[in-house]
Amino acid sequence: MSKHLLSIRQTSVSDLNELLKAAAEFKKAVRAGKSPASDPKRVIGLLFFENSTRTRVSFEQAANYLGYRVSNFAAGSSSLSKGETLKDTILTLSNERLDAVVMRHKASGAPYLATNFFHGPVINAGDGQHEHPTQALGDALTILENKKSIKGLKVAIVGDVLHSRVARSNAWLLSKMGAEVRLCGPSTLMPKHMGMLPGEVFNELLPAIQDADVIMCLRLQRERMDDGVISSTNEYRRMYQINRETLLVAKSDCMVMHPGPINRGIELDDYAADGIHSVIQEQVENGIFVRMAALSWVFKTPPPSGAAKSGERPKSKGKATAGAKS
Ligand code: NCD
């Protein structure tokens, strides 16, 4: 049975720690100019059905550092544009001698469907509004490099929580690792059933970031928004922007994070994006090392048990499984 990385929610704390430890070791090796290449014969399919800059490039870099080759699949120029279903695309790719696939798709749950038709490991690189596990791992590595531990930290996740897979993966990871998670945004940009997500809900910014150790800003995801969910960008900026002034209520050494791409001047001002609090560029670089960890982790043999392992759902051949939404 293949090992997958589909969500943080279904990944155990010990697996998260193993992934983070491996990522830190890969970082050390790469920075020291050592080659951590393991099995040069592996070929990784990068299936990006949605746009991406940093996630795609960092998976490519991760694969290169590991000595793997990548095969890129561009949705626009593939047979999908001729009406092929996702199931048939995955079945086809399964016979193209790929060893693993990394998949981004606009539908929550699409990578779960892929596990039914692909013979090897599947890594979720972002599925709809569901999860983005490797982003949360990169964010955790960045926090761990700046703070002693995640346990006990006050972390405010601010913005368009409703449409954000980054918010979901981070809320799960941070709460599993003992942080106090605060989720903040206008009520129209918060999920209907907040009880499904770990964290305290705030509709006002200042109480949410009061004494925060970490603030994670989220992009306003207009491509997933219905009209009218925010009255105006200006109002959003006035009420929720992380900037020189609002940062004063957070801890003086508060980290400002953003998964990118940023809407500069909306979610955060130049001071927050580029100043002493910002770790946004560190997040980008760490994305490479957690993806190296993820790519090598999925090829490790899972323990011999019939039970579903972390990150994996029981398989029902030929049947689509929906992604959990919160
Ligand atoms: C995020 C994504 O695609 O979910 N970006 C990323 O992977 N770096 C966040 C976003 O698009 O806002």
Short mmCIF file of C-alpha atoms and ligand atoms in Angstrom, two decimals:
data_model
loop_
_atom_site.label_atom_id
_atom_site.label_comp_id
_atom_site.label_asym_id
_atom_site.label_seq_id
_atom_site.Cartn_x
_atom_site.Cartn_y
_atom_site.Cartn_z
CA MET A 1 0.00 0.00 0.00
CA SER A 2 1.37 3.43 -0.90
CA LYS A 3 1.96 6.15 1.60
CA HIS A 4 0.38 9.54 0.81
CA LEU A 5 0.52 13.04 2.25
CA LEU A 6 -3.01 14.36 1.79
CA SER A 7 -3.82 16.42 4.86
CA ILE A 8 -2.39 17.62 8.14
CA ARG A 9 -5.62 16.70 9.89
CA GLN A 10 -4.96 13.02 9.19
CA THR A 11 -1.22 13.12 9.91
CA SER A 12 -0.06 12.13 13.37
CA VAL A 13 2.08 14.40 15.55
CA SER A 14 4.92 11.89 15.39
CA ASP A 15 4.80 11.91 11.57
CA LEU A 16 4.72 15.73 11.59
CA ASN A 17 7.78 15.80 13.84
CA GLU A 18 9.55 13.26 11.63
CA LEU A 19 8.84 15.39 8.54
CA LEU A 20 10.02 18.59 10.24
CA LYS A 21 13.19 16.95 11.52
CA ALA A 22 13.99 15.59 8.06
CA ALA A 23 13.33 19.02 6.53
CA ALA A 24 15.76 20.70 8.96
CA GLU A 25 18.40 18.08 8.09
CA PHE A 26 17.84 18.57 4.35
CA LYS A 27 18.22 22.32 4.83
CA LYS A 28 21.53 21.86 6.59
CA ALA A 29 22.80 19.51 3.88
CA VAL A 30 21.70 21.70 0.97
CA ARG A 31 23.14 24.84 2.56
CA ALA A 32 26.43 23.03 3.18
CA GLY A 33 26.53 22.11 -0.51
CA LYS A 34 26.17 18.39 0.26
CA SER A 35 24.07 16.30 -2.09
CA PRO A 36 21.26 14.49 -0.29
CA ALA A 37 20.38 12.61 -3.52
CA SER A 38 18.85 9.23 -2.70
CA ASP A 39 17.33 7.32 -5.59
CA PRO A 40 18.05 8.99 -8.92
CA LYS A 41 15.70 6.74 -10.83
CA ARG A 42 12.47 8.17 -9.36
CA VAL A 43 10.21 10.29 -11.53
CA ILE A 44 7.73 12.65 -9.91
CA GLY A 45 4.69 13.87 -11.83
CA LEU A 46 3.80 17.48 -11.05
CA LEU A 47 0.08 17.79 -11.76
CA PHE A 48 -0.89 21.39 -11.31
CA PHE A 49 -4.47 21.94 -12.40
CA GLU A 50 -4.39 25.41 -10.76
CA ASN A 51 -1.80 28.18 -11.07
CA SER A 52 1.21 28.13 -8.81
CA THR A 53 4.60 29.77 -8.58
CA ARG A 54 6.26 28.93 -5.28
CA THR A 55 4.69 25.53 -4.62
CA ARG A 56 5.47 24.19 -8.08
CA VAL A 57 9.00 25.60 -8.21
CA SER A 58 9.83 24.36 -4.72
CA PHE A 59 8.59 20.85 -5.50
CA GLU A 60 10.79 20.92 -8.62
CA GLN A 61 13.76 22.14 -6.60
CA ALA A 62 13.07 19.54 -3.90
CA ALA A 63 12.96 16.74 -6.48
CA ASN A 64 16.16 17.99 -8.12
CA TYR A 65 18.05 18.10 -4.83
CA LEU A 66 16.93 14.54 -4.12
CA GLY A 67 18.20 13.42 -7.51
CA TYR A 68 14.69 12.72 -8.82
CA ARG A 69 13.36 13.79 -12.18
CA VAL A 70 10.10 15.63 -12.64
CA SER A 71 7.52 15.37 -15.37
CA ASN A 72 5.32 18.42 -15.64
CA PHE A 73 1.67 18.20 -16.51
CA ALA A 74 0.03 21.42 -17.68
CA ALA A 75 -3.76 21.21 -17.42
CA GLY A 76 -4.31 23.80 -20.17
CA SER A 77 -2.40 21.86 -22.81
CA SER A 78 -3.46 18.35 -21.74
CA SER A 79 -6.32 16.08 -22.83
CA LEU A 80 -8.42 17.55 -20.02
CA SER A 81 -9.13 20.39 -22.43
CA LYS A 82 -10.53 17.72 -24.82
CA GLY A 83 -13.04 16.55 -22.22
CA GLU A 84 -11.07 13.78 -20.48
CA THR A 85 -12.19 13.18 -16.88
CA LEU A 86 -9.82 13.51 -13.93
CA LYS A 87 -10.16 9.74 -13.36
CA ASP A 88 -9.03 8.97 -16.91
CA THR A 89 -6.17 11.48 -16.71
CA ILE A 90 -4.91 9.83 -13.52
CA LEU A 91 -5.32 6.32 -15.00
CA THR A 92 -3.30 7.42 -18.03
CA LEU A 93 -0.57 8.98 -15.90
CA SER A 94 -0.47 5.82 -13.82
CA ASN A 95 0.83 4.02 -16.89
CA GLU A 96 3.39 6.67 -17.77
CA ARG A 97 5.83 5.09 -15.30
CA LEU A 98 5.68 7.94 -12.77
CA ASP A 99 6.70 6.92 -9.24
CA ALA A 100 4.65 9.55 -7.39
CA VAL A 101 2.40 12.46 -8.16
CA VAL A 102 2.18 15.89 -6.58
CA MET A 103 -1.23 17.34 -7.26
CA ARG A 104 -2.91 20.73 -7.03
CA HIS A 105 -6.56 20.96 -7.98
CA LYS A 106 -9.42 23.39 -7.50
CA ALA A 107 -11.70 20.65 -6.15
CA SER A 108 -11.41 19.78 -2.46
CA GLY A 109 -10.72 16.04 -2.28
CA ALA A 110 -9.25 15.65 -5.79
CA PRO A 111 -5.98 14.10 -4.48
CA TYR A 112 -8.03 11.52 -2.56
CA LEU A 113 -9.66 10.55 -5.84
CA ALA A 114 -6.19 10.26 -7.38
CA THR A 115 -5.14 7.70 -4.73
CA ASN A 116 -7.85 5.39 -6.09
CA PHE A 117 -6.40 5.33 -9.58
CA PHE A 118 -2.68 6.00 -9.16
CA HIS A 119 -0.45 3.10 -8.11
CA GLY A 120 2.04 5.11 -6.02
CA PRO A 121 2.25 7.93 -3.47
CA VAL A 122 0.16 11.07 -3.92
CA ILE A 123 1.10 14.39 -2.31
CA ASN A 124 -1.51 17.11 -1.98
CA ALA A 125 -0.12 20.46 -3.17
CA GLY A 126 -3.39 22.25 -2.38
CA ASP A 127 -6.94 21.02 -3.01
CA GLY A 128 -9.65 23.65 -3.28
CA GLN A 129 -10.55 25.05 0.12
CA HIS A 130 -9.52 21.89 1.92
CA GLU A 131 -5.79 21.55 2.75
CA HIS A 132 -2.27 22.48 1.72
CA PRO A 133 -0.16 20.25 3.97
CA THR A 134 3.32 21.12 2.69
CA GLN A 135 2.64 24.86 3.12
CA ALA A 136 1.79 24.28 6.79
CA LEU A 137 4.93 22.18 7.22
CA GLY A 138 7.08 24.95 5.72
CA ASP A 139 5.39 27.47 8.00
CA ALA A 140 6.03 25.25 11.02
CA LEU A 141 9.71 24.89 10.11
CA THR A 142 9.95 28.69 9.84
CA ILE A 143 8.31 29.15 13.25
CA LEU A 144 10.59 26.55 14.83
CA GLU A 145 13.65 28.34 13.49
CA ASN A 146 12.52 31.59 15.14
CA LYS A 147 10.88 30.36 18.36
CA LYS A 148 11.95 27.58 20.71
CA SER A 149 8.83 25.52 20.25
CA ILE A 150 5.32 25.77 18.78
CA LYS A 151 3.75 24.69 22.07
CA GLY A 152 2.13 27.60 23.89
CA LEU A 153 2.57 30.15 21.09
CA LYS A 154 -0.32 32.50 20.35
CA VAL A 155 -0.87 32.31 16.61
CA ALA A 156 -3.42 34.53 14.84
CA ILE A 157 -4.50 33.46 11.34
CA VAL A 158 -6.05 36.55 9.79
CA GLY A 159 -8.14 37.11 6.68
CA ASP A 160 -10.05 34.99 4.21
CA VAL A 161 -10.26 31.84 6.33
CA LEU A 162 -13.31 30.60 4.41
CA HIS A 163 -11.46 30.05 1.14
CA SER A 164 -8.06 29.20 2.59
CA ARG A 165 -6.60 25.70 2.51
CA VAL A 166 -3.49 27.24 4.10
CA ALA A 167 -5.55 28.35 7.12
CA ARG A 168 -7.02 24.87 7.53
CA SER A 169 -3.71 23.01 7.33
CA ASN A 170 -2.06 25.50 9.66
CA ALA A 171 -4.91 25.45 12.18
CA TRP A 172 -4.62 21.66 12.37
CA LEU A 173 -0.84 21.57 12.57
CA LEU A 174 -0.51 24.36 15.12
CA SER A 175 -3.24 23.04 17.39
CA LYS A 176 -1.86 19.49 17.20
CA MET A 177 1.51 20.90 18.26
CA GLY A 178 0.07 22.82 21.20
CA ALA A 179 -0.26 26.40 19.94
CA GLU A 180 -3.18 28.67 20.85
CA VAL A 181 -4.85 29.20 17.48
CA ARG A 182 -6.94 32.30 16.78
CA LEU A 183 -8.88 32.57 13.54
CA CYS A 184 -9.85 36.10 12.56
CA GLY A 185 -11.77 37.65 9.68
CA PRO A 186 -15.08 39.18 8.68
CA SER A 187 -17.97 36.78 9.34
CA THR A 188 -18.61 36.51 5.58
CA LEU A 189 -15.09 35.13 5.15
CA MET A 190 -15.30 32.59 7.98
CA PRO A 191 -16.51 29.01 7.46
CA LYS A 192 -20.15 28.41 8.46
CA HIS A 193 -19.29 25.59 10.83
CA MET A 194 -16.32 26.90 12.76
CA GLY A 195 -16.63 24.00 15.20
CA MET A 196 -15.04 21.85 12.47
CA LEU A 197 -11.78 23.79 12.76
CA PRO A 198 -9.57 24.03 15.86
CA GLY A 199 -9.18 27.58 17.13
CA GLU A 200 -10.95 30.51 18.74
CA VAL A 201 -12.92 32.73 16.35
CA PHE A 202 -12.54 36.53 16.24
CA ASN A 203 -14.28 39.01 13.97
CA GLU A 204 -12.20 41.94 15.23
CA LEU A 205 -8.52 42.22 14.50
CA LEU A 206 -7.02 43.80 17.62
CA PRO A 207 -8.23 41.24 20.18
CA ALA A 208 -7.13 38.48 17.79
CA ILE A 209 -3.55 39.74 17.49
CA GLN A 210 -3.21 40.96 21.10
CA ASP A 211 0.10 39.55 22.42
CA ALA A 212 0.41 37.31 19.36
CA ASP A 213 3.74 35.53 18.80
CA VAL A 214 2.90 34.85 15.18
CA ILE A 215 0.48 36.46 12.72
CA MET A 216 -0.33 34.56 9.55
CA CYS A 217 -1.94 36.79 6.94
CA LEU A 218 -4.12 35.19 4.29
CA ARG A 219 -4.71 36.42 0.75
CA LEU A 220 -8.17 37.60 -0.22
CA GLN A 221 -8.95 34.74 -2.62
CA ARG A 222 -11.13 36.59 -5.11
CA GLU A 223 -11.09 33.68 -7.56
CA ARG A 224 -13.06 31.60 -5.01
CA MET A 225 -15.33 34.39 -3.72
CA ASP A 226 -18.99 35.04 -4.44
CA ASP A 227 -19.80 38.67 -5.17
CA GLY A 228 -20.55 40.84 -2.16
CA VAL A 229 -18.80 38.84 0.59
CA ILE A 230 -16.69 41.91 1.38
CA SER A 231 -18.18 45.37 0.96
CA SER A 232 -14.95 46.91 -0.33
CA THR A 233 -11.24 46.28 -0.36
CA ASN A 234 -10.77 49.60 1.41
CA GLU A 235 -13.03 48.58 4.26
CA TYR A 236 -11.23 45.24 4.54
CA ARG A 237 -7.87 47.02 4.66
CA ARG A 238 -9.12 49.41 7.34
CA MET A 239 -10.43 46.62 9.54
CA TYR A 240 -7.98 43.75 9.02
CA GLN A 241 -4.68 45.02 7.63
CA ILE A 242 -1.51 44.02 9.46
CA ASN A 243 0.64 47.13 9.48
CA ARG A 244 3.02 49.26 11.50
CA GLU A 245 0.17 50.45 13.73
CA THR A 246 -1.77 47.22 14.30
CA LEU A 247 1.46 45.32 14.94
CA LEU A 248 1.91 47.38 18.11
CA VAL A 249 -0.65 45.24 19.95
CA ALA A 250 1.20 42.01 19.13
CA LYS A 251 4.36 40.87 20.97
CA SER A 252 7.39 43.01 20.09
CA ASP A 253 9.07 39.99 18.48
CA CYS A 254 5.94 38.85 16.65
CA MET A 255 6.58 37.01 13.37
CA VAL A 256 4.57 38.12 10.32
CA MET A 257 3.88 35.34 7.84
CA HIS A 258 2.06 35.08 4.52
CA PRO A 259 1.92 32.06 2.21
CA GLY A 260 2.02 34.30 -0.88
CA PRO A 261 1.11 35.57 -3.30
CA ILE A 262 0.56 38.74 -1.28
CA ASN A 263 -1.79 41.58 -2.14
CA ARG A 264 0.65 44.24 -0.99
CA GLY A 265 -1.14 47.15 0.65
CA ILE A 266 -4.27 45.08 1.36
CA GLU A 267 -3.57 42.20 3.77
CA LEU A 268 -0.39 43.89 4.94
CA ASP A 269 1.55 47.12 4.41
CA ASP A 270 5.16 47.41 3.28
CA TYR A 271 6.38 47.57 6.89
CA ALA A 272 4.71 44.27 7.76
CA ALA A 273 5.72 42.62 4.47
CA ASP A 274 9.37 43.70 4.41
CA GLY A 275 10.23 44.91 7.92
CA ILE A 276 11.89 43.21 10.87
CA HIS A 277 8.83 41.11 11.73
CA SER A 278 8.51 39.52 8.31
CA VAL A 279 9.63 35.94 7.67
CA ILE A 280 7.86 35.69 4.32
CA GLN A 281 11.03 35.01 2.31
CA GLU A 282 12.16 32.39 4.85
CA GLN A 283 8.82 30.65 4.32
CA VAL A 284 9.52 30.47 0.60
CA GLU A 285 12.96 28.89 1.04
CA ASN A 286 11.76 26.46 3.70
CA GLY A 287 9.10 25.27 1.25
CA ILE A 288 11.89 23.47 -0.62
CA PHE A 289 13.14 21.53 2.41
CA VAL A 290 9.74 20.39 3.68
CA ARG A 291 8.93 19.22 0.15
CA MET A 292 12.20 17.25 0.08
CA ALA A 293 11.08 15.72 3.38
CA ALA A 294 7.61 14.97 2.00
CA LEU A 295 8.95 13.42 -1.21
CA SER A 296 11.30 11.10 0.64
CA TRP A 297 8.77 10.34 3.42
CA VAL A 298 6.11 8.99 1.04
CA PHE A 299 8.59 6.47 -0.35
CA LYS A 300 9.36 5.06 3.09
CA THR A 301 7.60 1.76 3.67
CA PRO A 302 4.53 2.17 5.89
CA PRO A 303 4.19 -0.18 8.90
CA PRO A 304 2.64 -3.52 7.93
CA SER A 305 -0.95 -3.05 9.02
CA GLY A 306 -4.25 -3.32 7.17
CA ALA A 307 -5.51 -0.20 8.92
CA ALA A 308 -5.60 3.18 7.16
CA LYS A 309 -2.40 5.11 7.95
CA SER A 310 -2.05 8.78 8.59
CA GLY A 311 -2.88 10.85 5.56
CA GLU A 312 -4.65 7.95 3.94
CA ARG A 313 -8.24 6.96 3.49
CA PRO A 314 -9.44 3.40 3.06
CA LYS A 315 -9.57 2.72 -0.64
CA SER A 316 -12.71 1.84 -2.53
CA LYS A 317 -11.57 0.93 -6.04
CA GLY A 318 -13.21 3.03 -8.71
CA LYS A 319 -15.16 5.16 -6.28
CA ALA A 320 -14.56 8.84 -5.73
CA THR A 321 -14.04 10.02 -2.18
CA ALA A 322 -14.99 13.54 -1.29
CA GLY A 323 -12.60 15.82 0.56
CA ALA A 324 -13.59 16.85 4.07
CA LYS A 325 -14.78 20.44 4.17
CA SER A 326 -15.06 22.57 7.22
C1 NCD B 1 -1.53 29.48 -1.33
C2 NCD B 1 -2.40 28.51 -2.10
O1 NCD B 1 -2.28 28.35 -3.31
O2 NCD B 1 -3.22 27.92 -1.43
N1 NCD B 1 -0.35 29.84 -1.97
C3 NCD B 1 0.72 29.00 -1.96
O3 NCD B 1 0.64 27.83 -2.14
N2 NCD B 1 1.91 29.57 -1.69
C4 NCD B 1 -2.28 30.65 -0.83
C5 NCD B 1 -2.96 31.54 -1.81
O4 NCD B 1 -3.06 31.27 -3.00
O5 NCD B 1 -3.42 32.58 -1.35
#
